[in-house]
Coordinates of C-alpha atoms in Angstrom, one line a residue:
X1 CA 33.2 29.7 -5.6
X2 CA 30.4 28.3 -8.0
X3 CA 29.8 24.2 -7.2
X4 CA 28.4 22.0 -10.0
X5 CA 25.9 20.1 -9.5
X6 CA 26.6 17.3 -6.9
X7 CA 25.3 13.7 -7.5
X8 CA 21.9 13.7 -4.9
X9 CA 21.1 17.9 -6.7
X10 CA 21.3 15.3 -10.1
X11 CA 18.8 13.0 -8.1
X12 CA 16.1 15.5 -6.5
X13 CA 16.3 17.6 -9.4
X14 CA 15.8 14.6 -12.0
X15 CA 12.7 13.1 -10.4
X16 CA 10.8 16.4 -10.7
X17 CA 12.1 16.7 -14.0
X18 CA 10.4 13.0 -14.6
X19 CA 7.5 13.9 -12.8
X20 CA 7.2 17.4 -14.9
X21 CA 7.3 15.6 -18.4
X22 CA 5.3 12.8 -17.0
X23 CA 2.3 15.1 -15.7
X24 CA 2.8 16.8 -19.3
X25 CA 1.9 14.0 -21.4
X26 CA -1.2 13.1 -18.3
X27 CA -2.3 16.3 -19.0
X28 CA -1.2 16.5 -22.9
X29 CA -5.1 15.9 -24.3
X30 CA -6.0 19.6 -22.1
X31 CA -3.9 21.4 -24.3
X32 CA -4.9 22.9 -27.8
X33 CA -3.2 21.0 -30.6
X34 CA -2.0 24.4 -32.0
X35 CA -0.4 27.0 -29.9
X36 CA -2.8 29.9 -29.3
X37 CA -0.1 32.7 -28.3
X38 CA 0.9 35.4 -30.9
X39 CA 4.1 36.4 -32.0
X40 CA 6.5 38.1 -30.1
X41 CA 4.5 36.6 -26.9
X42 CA 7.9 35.3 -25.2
X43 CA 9.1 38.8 -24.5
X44 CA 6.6 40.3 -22.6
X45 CA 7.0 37.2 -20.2
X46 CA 11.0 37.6 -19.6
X47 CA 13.6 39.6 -18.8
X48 CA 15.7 41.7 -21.2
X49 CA 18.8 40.9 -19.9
X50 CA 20.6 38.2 -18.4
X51 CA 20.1 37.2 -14.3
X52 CA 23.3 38.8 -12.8
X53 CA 22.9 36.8 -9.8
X54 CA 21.8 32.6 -9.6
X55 CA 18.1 32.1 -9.5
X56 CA 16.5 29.0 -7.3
X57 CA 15.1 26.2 -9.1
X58 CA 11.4 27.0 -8.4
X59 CA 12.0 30.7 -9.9
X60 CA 13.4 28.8 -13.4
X61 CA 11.0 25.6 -13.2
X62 CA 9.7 22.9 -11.3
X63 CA 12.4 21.2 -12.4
X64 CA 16.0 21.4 -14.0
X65 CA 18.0 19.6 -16.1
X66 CA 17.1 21.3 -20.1
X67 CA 18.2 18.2 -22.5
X68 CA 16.1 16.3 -20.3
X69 CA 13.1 18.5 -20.5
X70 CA 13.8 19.2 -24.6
X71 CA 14.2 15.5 -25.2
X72 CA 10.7 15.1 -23.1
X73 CA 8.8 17.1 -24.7
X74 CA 10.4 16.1 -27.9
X75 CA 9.6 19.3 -30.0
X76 CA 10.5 19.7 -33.7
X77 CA 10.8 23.3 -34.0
X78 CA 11.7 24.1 -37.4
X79 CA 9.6 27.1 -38.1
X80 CA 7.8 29.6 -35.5
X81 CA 4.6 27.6 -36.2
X82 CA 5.8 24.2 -35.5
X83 CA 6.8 25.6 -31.5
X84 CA 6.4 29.4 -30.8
X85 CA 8.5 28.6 -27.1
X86 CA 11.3 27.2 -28.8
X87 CA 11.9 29.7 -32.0
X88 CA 11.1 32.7 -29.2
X89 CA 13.1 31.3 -26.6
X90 CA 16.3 30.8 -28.6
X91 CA 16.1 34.8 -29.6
X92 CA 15.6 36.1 -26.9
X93 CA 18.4 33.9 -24.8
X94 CA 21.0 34.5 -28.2
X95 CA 20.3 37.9 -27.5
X96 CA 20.8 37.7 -23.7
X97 CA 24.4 35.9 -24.3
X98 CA 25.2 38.4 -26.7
X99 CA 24.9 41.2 -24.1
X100 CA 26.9 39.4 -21.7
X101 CA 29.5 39.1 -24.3
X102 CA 29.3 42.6 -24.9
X103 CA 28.7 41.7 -28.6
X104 CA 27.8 45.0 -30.3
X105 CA 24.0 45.7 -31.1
X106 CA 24.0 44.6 -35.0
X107 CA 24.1 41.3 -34.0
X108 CA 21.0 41.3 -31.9
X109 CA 17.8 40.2 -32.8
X110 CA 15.9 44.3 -32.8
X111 CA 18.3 45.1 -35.6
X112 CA 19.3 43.5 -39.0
X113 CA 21.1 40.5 -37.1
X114 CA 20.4 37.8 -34.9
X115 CA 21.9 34.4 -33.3
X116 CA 21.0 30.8 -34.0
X117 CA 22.2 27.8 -32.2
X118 CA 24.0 25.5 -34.3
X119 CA 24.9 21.9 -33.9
X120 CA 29.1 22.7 -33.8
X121 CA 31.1 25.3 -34.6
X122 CA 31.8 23.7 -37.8
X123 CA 28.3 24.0 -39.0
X124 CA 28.3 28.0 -38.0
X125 CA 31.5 28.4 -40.3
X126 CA 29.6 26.7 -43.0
X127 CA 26.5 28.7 -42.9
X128 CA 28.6 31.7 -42.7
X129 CA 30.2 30.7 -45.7
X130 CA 27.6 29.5 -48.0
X131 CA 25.9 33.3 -46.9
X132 CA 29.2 34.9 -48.2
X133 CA 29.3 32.9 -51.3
X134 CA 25.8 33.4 -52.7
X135 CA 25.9 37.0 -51.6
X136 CA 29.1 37.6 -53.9
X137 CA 27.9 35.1 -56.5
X138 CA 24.7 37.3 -56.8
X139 CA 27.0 40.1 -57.3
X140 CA 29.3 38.9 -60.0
X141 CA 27.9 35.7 -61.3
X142 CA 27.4 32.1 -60.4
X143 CA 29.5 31.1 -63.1
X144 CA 33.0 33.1 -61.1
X145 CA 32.8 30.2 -58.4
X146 CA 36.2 28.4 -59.7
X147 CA 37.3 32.0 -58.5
X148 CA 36.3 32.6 -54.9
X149 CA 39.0 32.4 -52.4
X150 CA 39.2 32.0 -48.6
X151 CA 41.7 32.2 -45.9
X152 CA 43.0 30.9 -42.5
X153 CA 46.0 30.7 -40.4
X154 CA 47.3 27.5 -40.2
X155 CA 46.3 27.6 -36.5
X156 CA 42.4 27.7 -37.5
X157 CA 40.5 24.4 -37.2
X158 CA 40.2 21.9 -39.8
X159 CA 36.4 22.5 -40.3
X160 CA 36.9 25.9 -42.4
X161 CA 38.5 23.4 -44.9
X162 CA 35.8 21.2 -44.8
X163 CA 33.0 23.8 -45.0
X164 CA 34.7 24.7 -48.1
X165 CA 34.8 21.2 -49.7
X166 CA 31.2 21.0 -49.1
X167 CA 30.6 25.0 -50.4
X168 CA 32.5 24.1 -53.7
X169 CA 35.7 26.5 -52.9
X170 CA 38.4 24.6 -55.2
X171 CA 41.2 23.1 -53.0
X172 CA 43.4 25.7 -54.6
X173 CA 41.7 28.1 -53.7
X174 CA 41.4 27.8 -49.8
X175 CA 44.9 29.9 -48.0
X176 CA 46.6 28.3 -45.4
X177 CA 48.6 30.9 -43.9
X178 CA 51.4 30.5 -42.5
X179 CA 51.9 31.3 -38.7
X180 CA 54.9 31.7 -36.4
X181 CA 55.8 31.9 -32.4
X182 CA 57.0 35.7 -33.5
X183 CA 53.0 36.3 -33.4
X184 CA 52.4 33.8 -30.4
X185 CA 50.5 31.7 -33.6
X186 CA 48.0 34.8 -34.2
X187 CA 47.5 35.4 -37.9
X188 CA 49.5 38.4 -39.6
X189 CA 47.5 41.5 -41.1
X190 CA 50.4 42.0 -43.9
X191 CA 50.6 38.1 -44.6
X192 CA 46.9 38.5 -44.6
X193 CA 46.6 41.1 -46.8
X194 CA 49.9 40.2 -49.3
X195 CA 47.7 37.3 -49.8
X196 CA 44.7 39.0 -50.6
X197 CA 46.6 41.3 -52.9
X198 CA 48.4 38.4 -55.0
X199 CA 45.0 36.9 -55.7
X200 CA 43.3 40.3 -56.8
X201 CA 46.1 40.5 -59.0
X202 CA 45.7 36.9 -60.7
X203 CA 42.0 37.6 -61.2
X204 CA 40.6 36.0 -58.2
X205 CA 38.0 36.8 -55.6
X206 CA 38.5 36.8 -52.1
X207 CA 35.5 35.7 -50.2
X208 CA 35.9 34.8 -46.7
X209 CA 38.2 35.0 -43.9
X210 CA 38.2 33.2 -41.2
X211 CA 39.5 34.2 -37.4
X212 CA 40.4 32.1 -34.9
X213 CA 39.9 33.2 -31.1
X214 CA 41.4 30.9 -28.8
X215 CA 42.9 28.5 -31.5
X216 CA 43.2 25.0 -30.4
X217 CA 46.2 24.4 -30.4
X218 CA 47.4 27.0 -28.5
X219 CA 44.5 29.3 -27.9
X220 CA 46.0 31.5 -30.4
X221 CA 44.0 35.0 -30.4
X222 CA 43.8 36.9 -34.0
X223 CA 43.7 40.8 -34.3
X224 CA 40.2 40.8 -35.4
X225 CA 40.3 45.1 -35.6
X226 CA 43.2 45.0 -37.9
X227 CA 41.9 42.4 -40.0
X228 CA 38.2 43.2 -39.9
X229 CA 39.8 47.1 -41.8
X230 CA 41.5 45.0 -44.2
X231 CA 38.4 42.7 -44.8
X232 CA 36.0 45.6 -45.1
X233 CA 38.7 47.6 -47.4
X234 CA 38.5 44.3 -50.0
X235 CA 35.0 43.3 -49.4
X236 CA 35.5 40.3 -47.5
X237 CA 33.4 38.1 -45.1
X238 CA 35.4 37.9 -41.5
X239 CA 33.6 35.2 -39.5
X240 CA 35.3 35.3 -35.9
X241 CA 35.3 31.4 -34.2
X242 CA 35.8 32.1 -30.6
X243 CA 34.6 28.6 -30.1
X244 CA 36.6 27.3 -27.1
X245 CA 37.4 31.3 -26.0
X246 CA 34.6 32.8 -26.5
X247 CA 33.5 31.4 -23.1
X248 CA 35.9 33.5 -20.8
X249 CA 34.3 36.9 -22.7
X250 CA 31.6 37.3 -20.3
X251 CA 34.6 37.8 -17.9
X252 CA 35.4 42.0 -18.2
X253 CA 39.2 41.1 -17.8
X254 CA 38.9 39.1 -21.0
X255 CA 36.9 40.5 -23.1
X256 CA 39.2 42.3 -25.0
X257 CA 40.4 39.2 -26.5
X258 CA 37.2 40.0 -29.4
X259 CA 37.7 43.7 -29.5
X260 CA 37.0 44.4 -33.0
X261 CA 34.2 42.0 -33.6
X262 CA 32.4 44.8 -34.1
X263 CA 33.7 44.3 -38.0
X264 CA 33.2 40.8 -38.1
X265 CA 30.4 39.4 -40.6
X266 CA 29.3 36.6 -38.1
X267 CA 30.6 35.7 -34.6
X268 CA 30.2 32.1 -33.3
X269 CA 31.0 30.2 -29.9
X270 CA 30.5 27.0 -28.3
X271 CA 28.2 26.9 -25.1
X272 CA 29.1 23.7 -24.6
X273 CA 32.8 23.7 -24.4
X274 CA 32.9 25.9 -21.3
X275 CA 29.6 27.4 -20.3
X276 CA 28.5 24.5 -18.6
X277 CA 26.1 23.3 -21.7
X278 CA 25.9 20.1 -22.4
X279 CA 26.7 19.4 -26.2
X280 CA 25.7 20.0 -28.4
X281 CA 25.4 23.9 -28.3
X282 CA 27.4 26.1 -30.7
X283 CA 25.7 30.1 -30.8
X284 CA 26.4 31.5 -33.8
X285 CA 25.9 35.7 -34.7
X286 CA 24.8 37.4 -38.0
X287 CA 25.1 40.9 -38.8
X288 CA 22.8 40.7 -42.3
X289 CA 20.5 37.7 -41.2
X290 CA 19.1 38.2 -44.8
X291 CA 22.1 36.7 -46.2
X292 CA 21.7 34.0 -44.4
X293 CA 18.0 33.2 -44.8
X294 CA 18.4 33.8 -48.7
X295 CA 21.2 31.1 -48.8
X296 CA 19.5 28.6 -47.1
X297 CA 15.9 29.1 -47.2
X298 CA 13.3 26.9 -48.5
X299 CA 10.0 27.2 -48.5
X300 CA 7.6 23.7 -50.1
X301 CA 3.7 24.4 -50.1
X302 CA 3.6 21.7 -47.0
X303 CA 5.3 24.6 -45.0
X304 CA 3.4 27.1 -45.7
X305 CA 1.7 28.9 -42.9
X306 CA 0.1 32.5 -42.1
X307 CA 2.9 33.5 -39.6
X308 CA 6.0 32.8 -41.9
X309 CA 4.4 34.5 -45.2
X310 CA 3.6 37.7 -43.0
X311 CA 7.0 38.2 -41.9
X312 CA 6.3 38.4 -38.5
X313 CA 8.2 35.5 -37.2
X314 CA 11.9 33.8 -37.2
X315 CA 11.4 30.2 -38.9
X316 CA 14.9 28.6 -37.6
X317 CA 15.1 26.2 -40.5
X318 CA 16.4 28.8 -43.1
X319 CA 19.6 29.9 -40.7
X320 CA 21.2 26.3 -40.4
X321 CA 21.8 22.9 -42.7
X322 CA 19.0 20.5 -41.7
X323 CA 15.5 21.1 -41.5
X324 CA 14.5 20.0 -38.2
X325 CA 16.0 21.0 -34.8
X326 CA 15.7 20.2 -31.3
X327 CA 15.0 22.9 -28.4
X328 CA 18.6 23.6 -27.5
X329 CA 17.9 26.8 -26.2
X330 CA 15.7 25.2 -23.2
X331 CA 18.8 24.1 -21.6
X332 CA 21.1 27.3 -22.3
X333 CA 18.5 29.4 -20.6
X334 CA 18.2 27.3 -17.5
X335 CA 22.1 27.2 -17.7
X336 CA 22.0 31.3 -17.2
X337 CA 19.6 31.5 -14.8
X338 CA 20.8 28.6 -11.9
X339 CA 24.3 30.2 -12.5
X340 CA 23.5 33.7 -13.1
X341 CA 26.7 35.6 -14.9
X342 CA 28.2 36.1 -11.4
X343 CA 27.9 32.3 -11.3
X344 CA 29.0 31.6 -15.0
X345 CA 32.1 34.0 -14.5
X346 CA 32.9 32.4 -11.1
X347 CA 33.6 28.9 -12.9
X348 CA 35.8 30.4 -16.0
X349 CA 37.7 32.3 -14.1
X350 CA 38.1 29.2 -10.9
X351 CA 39.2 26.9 -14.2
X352 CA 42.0 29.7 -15.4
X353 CA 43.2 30.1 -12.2
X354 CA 43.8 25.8 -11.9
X355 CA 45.6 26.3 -15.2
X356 CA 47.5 29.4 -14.2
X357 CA 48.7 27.3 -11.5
X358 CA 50.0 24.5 -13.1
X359 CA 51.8 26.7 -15.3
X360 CA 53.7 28.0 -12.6
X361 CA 54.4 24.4 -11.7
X362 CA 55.5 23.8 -15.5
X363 CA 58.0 26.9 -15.0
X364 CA 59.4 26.3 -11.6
X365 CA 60.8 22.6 -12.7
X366 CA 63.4 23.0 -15.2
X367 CA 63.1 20.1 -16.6
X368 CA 60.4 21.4 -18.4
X369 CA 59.6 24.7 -20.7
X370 CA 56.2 26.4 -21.4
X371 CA 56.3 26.6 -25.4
X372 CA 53.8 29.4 -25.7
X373 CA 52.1 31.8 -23.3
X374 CA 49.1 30.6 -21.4
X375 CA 46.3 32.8 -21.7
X376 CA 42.7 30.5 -21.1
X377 CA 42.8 27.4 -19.2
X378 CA 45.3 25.9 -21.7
X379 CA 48.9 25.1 -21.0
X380 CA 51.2 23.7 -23.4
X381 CA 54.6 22.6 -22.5
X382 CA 57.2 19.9 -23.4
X383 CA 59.7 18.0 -21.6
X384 CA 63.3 18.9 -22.2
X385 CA 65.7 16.3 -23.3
X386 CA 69.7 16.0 -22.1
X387 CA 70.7 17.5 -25.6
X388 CA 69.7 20.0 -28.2
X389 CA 68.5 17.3 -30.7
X390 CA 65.2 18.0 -31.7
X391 CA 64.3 15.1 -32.7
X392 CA 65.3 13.4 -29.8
X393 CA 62.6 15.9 -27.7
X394 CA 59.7 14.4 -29.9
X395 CA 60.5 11.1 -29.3
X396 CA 60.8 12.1 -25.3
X397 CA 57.7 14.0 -25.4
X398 CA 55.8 11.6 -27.4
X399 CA 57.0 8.8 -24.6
X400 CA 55.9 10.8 -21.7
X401 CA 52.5 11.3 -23.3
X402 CA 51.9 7.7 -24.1
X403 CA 53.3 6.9 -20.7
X404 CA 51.1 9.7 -18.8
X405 CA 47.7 8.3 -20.5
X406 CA 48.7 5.0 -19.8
X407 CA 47.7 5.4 -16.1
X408 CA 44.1 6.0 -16.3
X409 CA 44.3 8.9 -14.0
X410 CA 44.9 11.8 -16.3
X411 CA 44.8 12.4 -20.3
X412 CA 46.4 14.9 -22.1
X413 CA 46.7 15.6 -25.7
X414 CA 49.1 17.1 -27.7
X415 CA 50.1 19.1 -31.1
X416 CA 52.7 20.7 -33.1
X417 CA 54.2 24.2 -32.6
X418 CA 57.2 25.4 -35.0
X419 CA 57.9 21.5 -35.7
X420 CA 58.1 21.0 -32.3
X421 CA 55.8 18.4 -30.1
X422 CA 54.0 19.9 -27.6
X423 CA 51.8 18.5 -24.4
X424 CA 48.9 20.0 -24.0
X425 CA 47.0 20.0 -20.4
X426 CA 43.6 21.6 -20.7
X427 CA 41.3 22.2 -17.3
X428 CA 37.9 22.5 -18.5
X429 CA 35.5 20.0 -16.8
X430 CA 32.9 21.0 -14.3
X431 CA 34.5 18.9 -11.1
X432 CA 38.1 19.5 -11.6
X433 CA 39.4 20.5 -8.6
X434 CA 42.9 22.0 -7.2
X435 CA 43.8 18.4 -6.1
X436 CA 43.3 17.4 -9.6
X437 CA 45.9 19.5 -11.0
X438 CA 48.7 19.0 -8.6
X439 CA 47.8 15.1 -8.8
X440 CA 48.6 15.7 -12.6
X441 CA 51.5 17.6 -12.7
X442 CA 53.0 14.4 -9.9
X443 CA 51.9 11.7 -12.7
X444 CA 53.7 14.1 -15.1
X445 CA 56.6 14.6 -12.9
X446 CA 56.9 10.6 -11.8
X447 CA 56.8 9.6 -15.6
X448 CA 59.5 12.4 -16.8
X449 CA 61.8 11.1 -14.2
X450 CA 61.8 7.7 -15.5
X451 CA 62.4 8.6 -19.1
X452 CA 64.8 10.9 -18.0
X453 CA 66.8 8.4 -16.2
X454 CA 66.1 5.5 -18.9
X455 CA 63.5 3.3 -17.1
X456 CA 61.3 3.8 -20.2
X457 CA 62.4 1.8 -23.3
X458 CA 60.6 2.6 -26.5
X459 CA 58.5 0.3 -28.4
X460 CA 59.3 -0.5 -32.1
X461 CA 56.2 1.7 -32.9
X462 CA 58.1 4.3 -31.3
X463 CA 55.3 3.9 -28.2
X464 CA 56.1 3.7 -24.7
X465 CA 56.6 1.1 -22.7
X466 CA 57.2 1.4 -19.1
X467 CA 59.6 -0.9 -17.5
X468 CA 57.1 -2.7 -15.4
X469 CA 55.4 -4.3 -18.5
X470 CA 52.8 -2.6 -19.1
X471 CA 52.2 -2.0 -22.8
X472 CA 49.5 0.1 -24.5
X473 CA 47.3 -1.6 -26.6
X474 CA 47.0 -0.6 -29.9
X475 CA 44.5 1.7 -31.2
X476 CA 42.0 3.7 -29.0
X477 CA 42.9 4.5 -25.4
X478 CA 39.6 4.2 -23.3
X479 CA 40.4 6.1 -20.5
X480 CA 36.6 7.1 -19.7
X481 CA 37.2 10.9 -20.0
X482 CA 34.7 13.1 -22.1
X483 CA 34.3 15.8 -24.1
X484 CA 31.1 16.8 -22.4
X485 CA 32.7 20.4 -22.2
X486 CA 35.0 20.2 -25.0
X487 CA 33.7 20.0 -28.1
X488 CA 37.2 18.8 -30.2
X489 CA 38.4 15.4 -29.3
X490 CA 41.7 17.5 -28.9
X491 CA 40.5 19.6 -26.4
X492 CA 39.8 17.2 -23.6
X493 CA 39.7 18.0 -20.0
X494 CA 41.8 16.7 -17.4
X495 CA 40.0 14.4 -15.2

């Protein structure tokens, strides 16, 4: 089974990283101001494909550790120009990730596609977005915005509604669909297209939808096949967000969770939430990159270089938001080559497995109830009070969370299924061990006991309070856990 890091690997594999960037900057006034190398350069120097196997530190570099290299070296790479390694780099590792995705060949770089690494998932939805709206606007007129529509299950993350507030979709005009346990959460093709159909009928366009892979929630998984035919059939964008995941892909066994990507507009994940890739990290895959570059590009005289106004190169500064942009890729390619994609599947499937087991521990106590099937590393579950009341299981629920958190040994999160409140246990960080999870599920067990048998009185804010005295403060709870591979607050990892 695949080992992180350990703390003295951290140590030896840090100082050469120091001594690396510090012999770079000794040696910095050897090196041409400009980079000499041609375009394309990268790829006669690398593989085509991703390591299978884990290659040793002196194969990748004479060091390790990629933020710390990137934020050494402290390029700018904005356009091909400004850092040929970086733009070159991040194209050829998208594409590597893409193949072990089994993405299909449009969204490679050799075709009409590409990848870019955004900042978050959120900023890959609104890319895709503002590329579907001036796309349709060039069609039909800039003055039919008040008229574009897009939709979402009510399971898909909160950014789709902010990329549209910030795209100018009218609040009216953004779907909320409405999703149901019948389903497992996943978002209906005929509620889909009824939807689409009653606003073609009151003159409006629809524009985008949105897919959710692995919701958070409940790691929800749309049918992207049946509602990439009817997005093609109405001229619709379909951007996929397999951000938490789109991770457990490169595993064969789960890959069929994106079958029908293959009609998605743009695809986008988050290397950082489980691909051991330290935020932030978020790939993000366009069929039409042209779309893309004519939404965003711009192109001041201060810019302009040889390379760009051939057309020979990818200037990264036209496929996101900002400008500038750090060398994110440096630290996603050393990630694939120490772990190799034996190495990468090795830890996905060793974290579903943990959850798979708690699960079972969830079932075999009937106490408790798993609210919706676990499929990832996710497991949500509730508590079951003495009665039917509903209500009365919230206010349980919520006590045993509050009271769970309040030991400093685990955090879990929650959310709301059908109107019901739901725990959520999520096993996602890189040192999370079997140990860890029984150790949980015994906090979980201890706690549900005592509420069970009234040693937990409720607090007027309708907090816990144990019966030992200890109180939660209000506000945040500083428990010391991260998000390192999480990238939603809601999403964190047991410790």
């Amino acid at each position: 089974m695949l080992k992180p890091m350990d703390a003295e690997q951290l140590r030896e594999y840090g100082h050469q990283m120091v001594n690396f960037v510090a012999d770079y900057y000794k040696t910095i006034e050897s090196f041409p101001v400009l980079s000499q190398v041609q375009p394309g350069y990268l790829r006669e120097l690398v593989p085509t494909n991703p390591p299978t196997h884990p290659e040793s530190l002196q194969d990748v570099l004479d060091g390790f550790l990629g933020e710390m290299l990137s934020a050494g070296i402290n390029i700018v790479g904005f356009s091909w120009m400004s850092c040929p390694a970086a733009t070159e780099l991040e194209i050829i590792v998208l594409d590597w990730l893409a193949k072990l995705l089994n993405l299909p060949d449009a969204f490679l770089s050799t075709g009409n596609g590409g990848g870019v690494i955004q900042g978050t998932a959120s900023e890959g939805v609104l890319v895709a977005l503002l590329a579907a709206r001036d796309k349709t606007l060039k069609k039909i007129g800039k003055d039919s915005l008040g008229k574009l529509v897009v939709y979402s299950s009510d399971q898909t993350h909160a950014s789709v509604q902010k990329a549209c507030q910030i795209a100018g979709i009218y609040p009216e005009n953004f779907r909320i669909l409405k999703t149901d346990s019948s389903t497992e959460y996943a978002l209906s093709p005929e509620v889909v297209l009824n939807a689409i159909l009653k606003d073609v009928a009151s003159g409006l366009i629809p524009l985008l939808l949105c897919a959710t892979v692995g919701s958070t929630s409940s790691t929800a998984i749309d049918p992207l096949l049946a509602l990439g035919k009817i997005a093609k059939s109405n001229g619709i964008w379909l951007h996929v967000d397999a951000a938490y995941a789109g991770s457990a892909c490169i595993c064969p066994e789960y890959r069929h969770y994106i079958n029908g990507v293959e009609e998605a507009d743009s695809f986008s994940m988050n290397a950082h939430k489980w691909l051991l890739t330290n935020f932030d990290c978020s790939p993000l895959w366009i069929k039409d990159r042209n779309a893309l570059i004519q939404s965003l590009s711009t192109y001041p005289e201060y810019l302009r270089n040889k390379a760009s106004e051939a057309n020979v190169v990818v200037d990264y500064k036209d496929w996101q938001i900002p400008l500038g942009r750090r060398f994110r890729s440096l630290k996603l390619w050393m990630v694939l080559r120490l772990y190799g994609q034996e190495g990468l599947q090795s830890y996905i499937r060793n974290h579903i497995a943990l959850a798979k087991q708690f699960e079972e521990l969830v079932i075999q106590d009937s106490r408790f109830e798993v609210v919706t099937p676990r499929r990832f590393s996710l497991v949500c579950f509730r508590l079951l009070p003495h009665s039917t009341d509903e209500n009365q299981a919230d206010k349980l629920n919520r006590a045993l969370l509050d009271a769970v958190n309040l030991t400093g040994t685990i955090f879990i999160s929650h959310t709301v299924l059908s109107g019901k409140y739901v725990l959520r246990l999520a096993v996602g960080a890189p040192l999370t061990e079997e140990r860890h999870v029984i150790a949980a599920w015994k906090v979980l067990q201890e706690k549900a006991t005592a509420l069970l048998e009234g040693n937990v009185a409720q607090k007027p804010n309708g907090h816990a309070q144990l019966s030992n005295g200890v109180v939660e403060v209000d506000g945040a709870l500083d428990n010391g856990v991260t998000t390192e591979q999480h990238g939603h607050v809601d999403d964190l990892p047991i410790k």
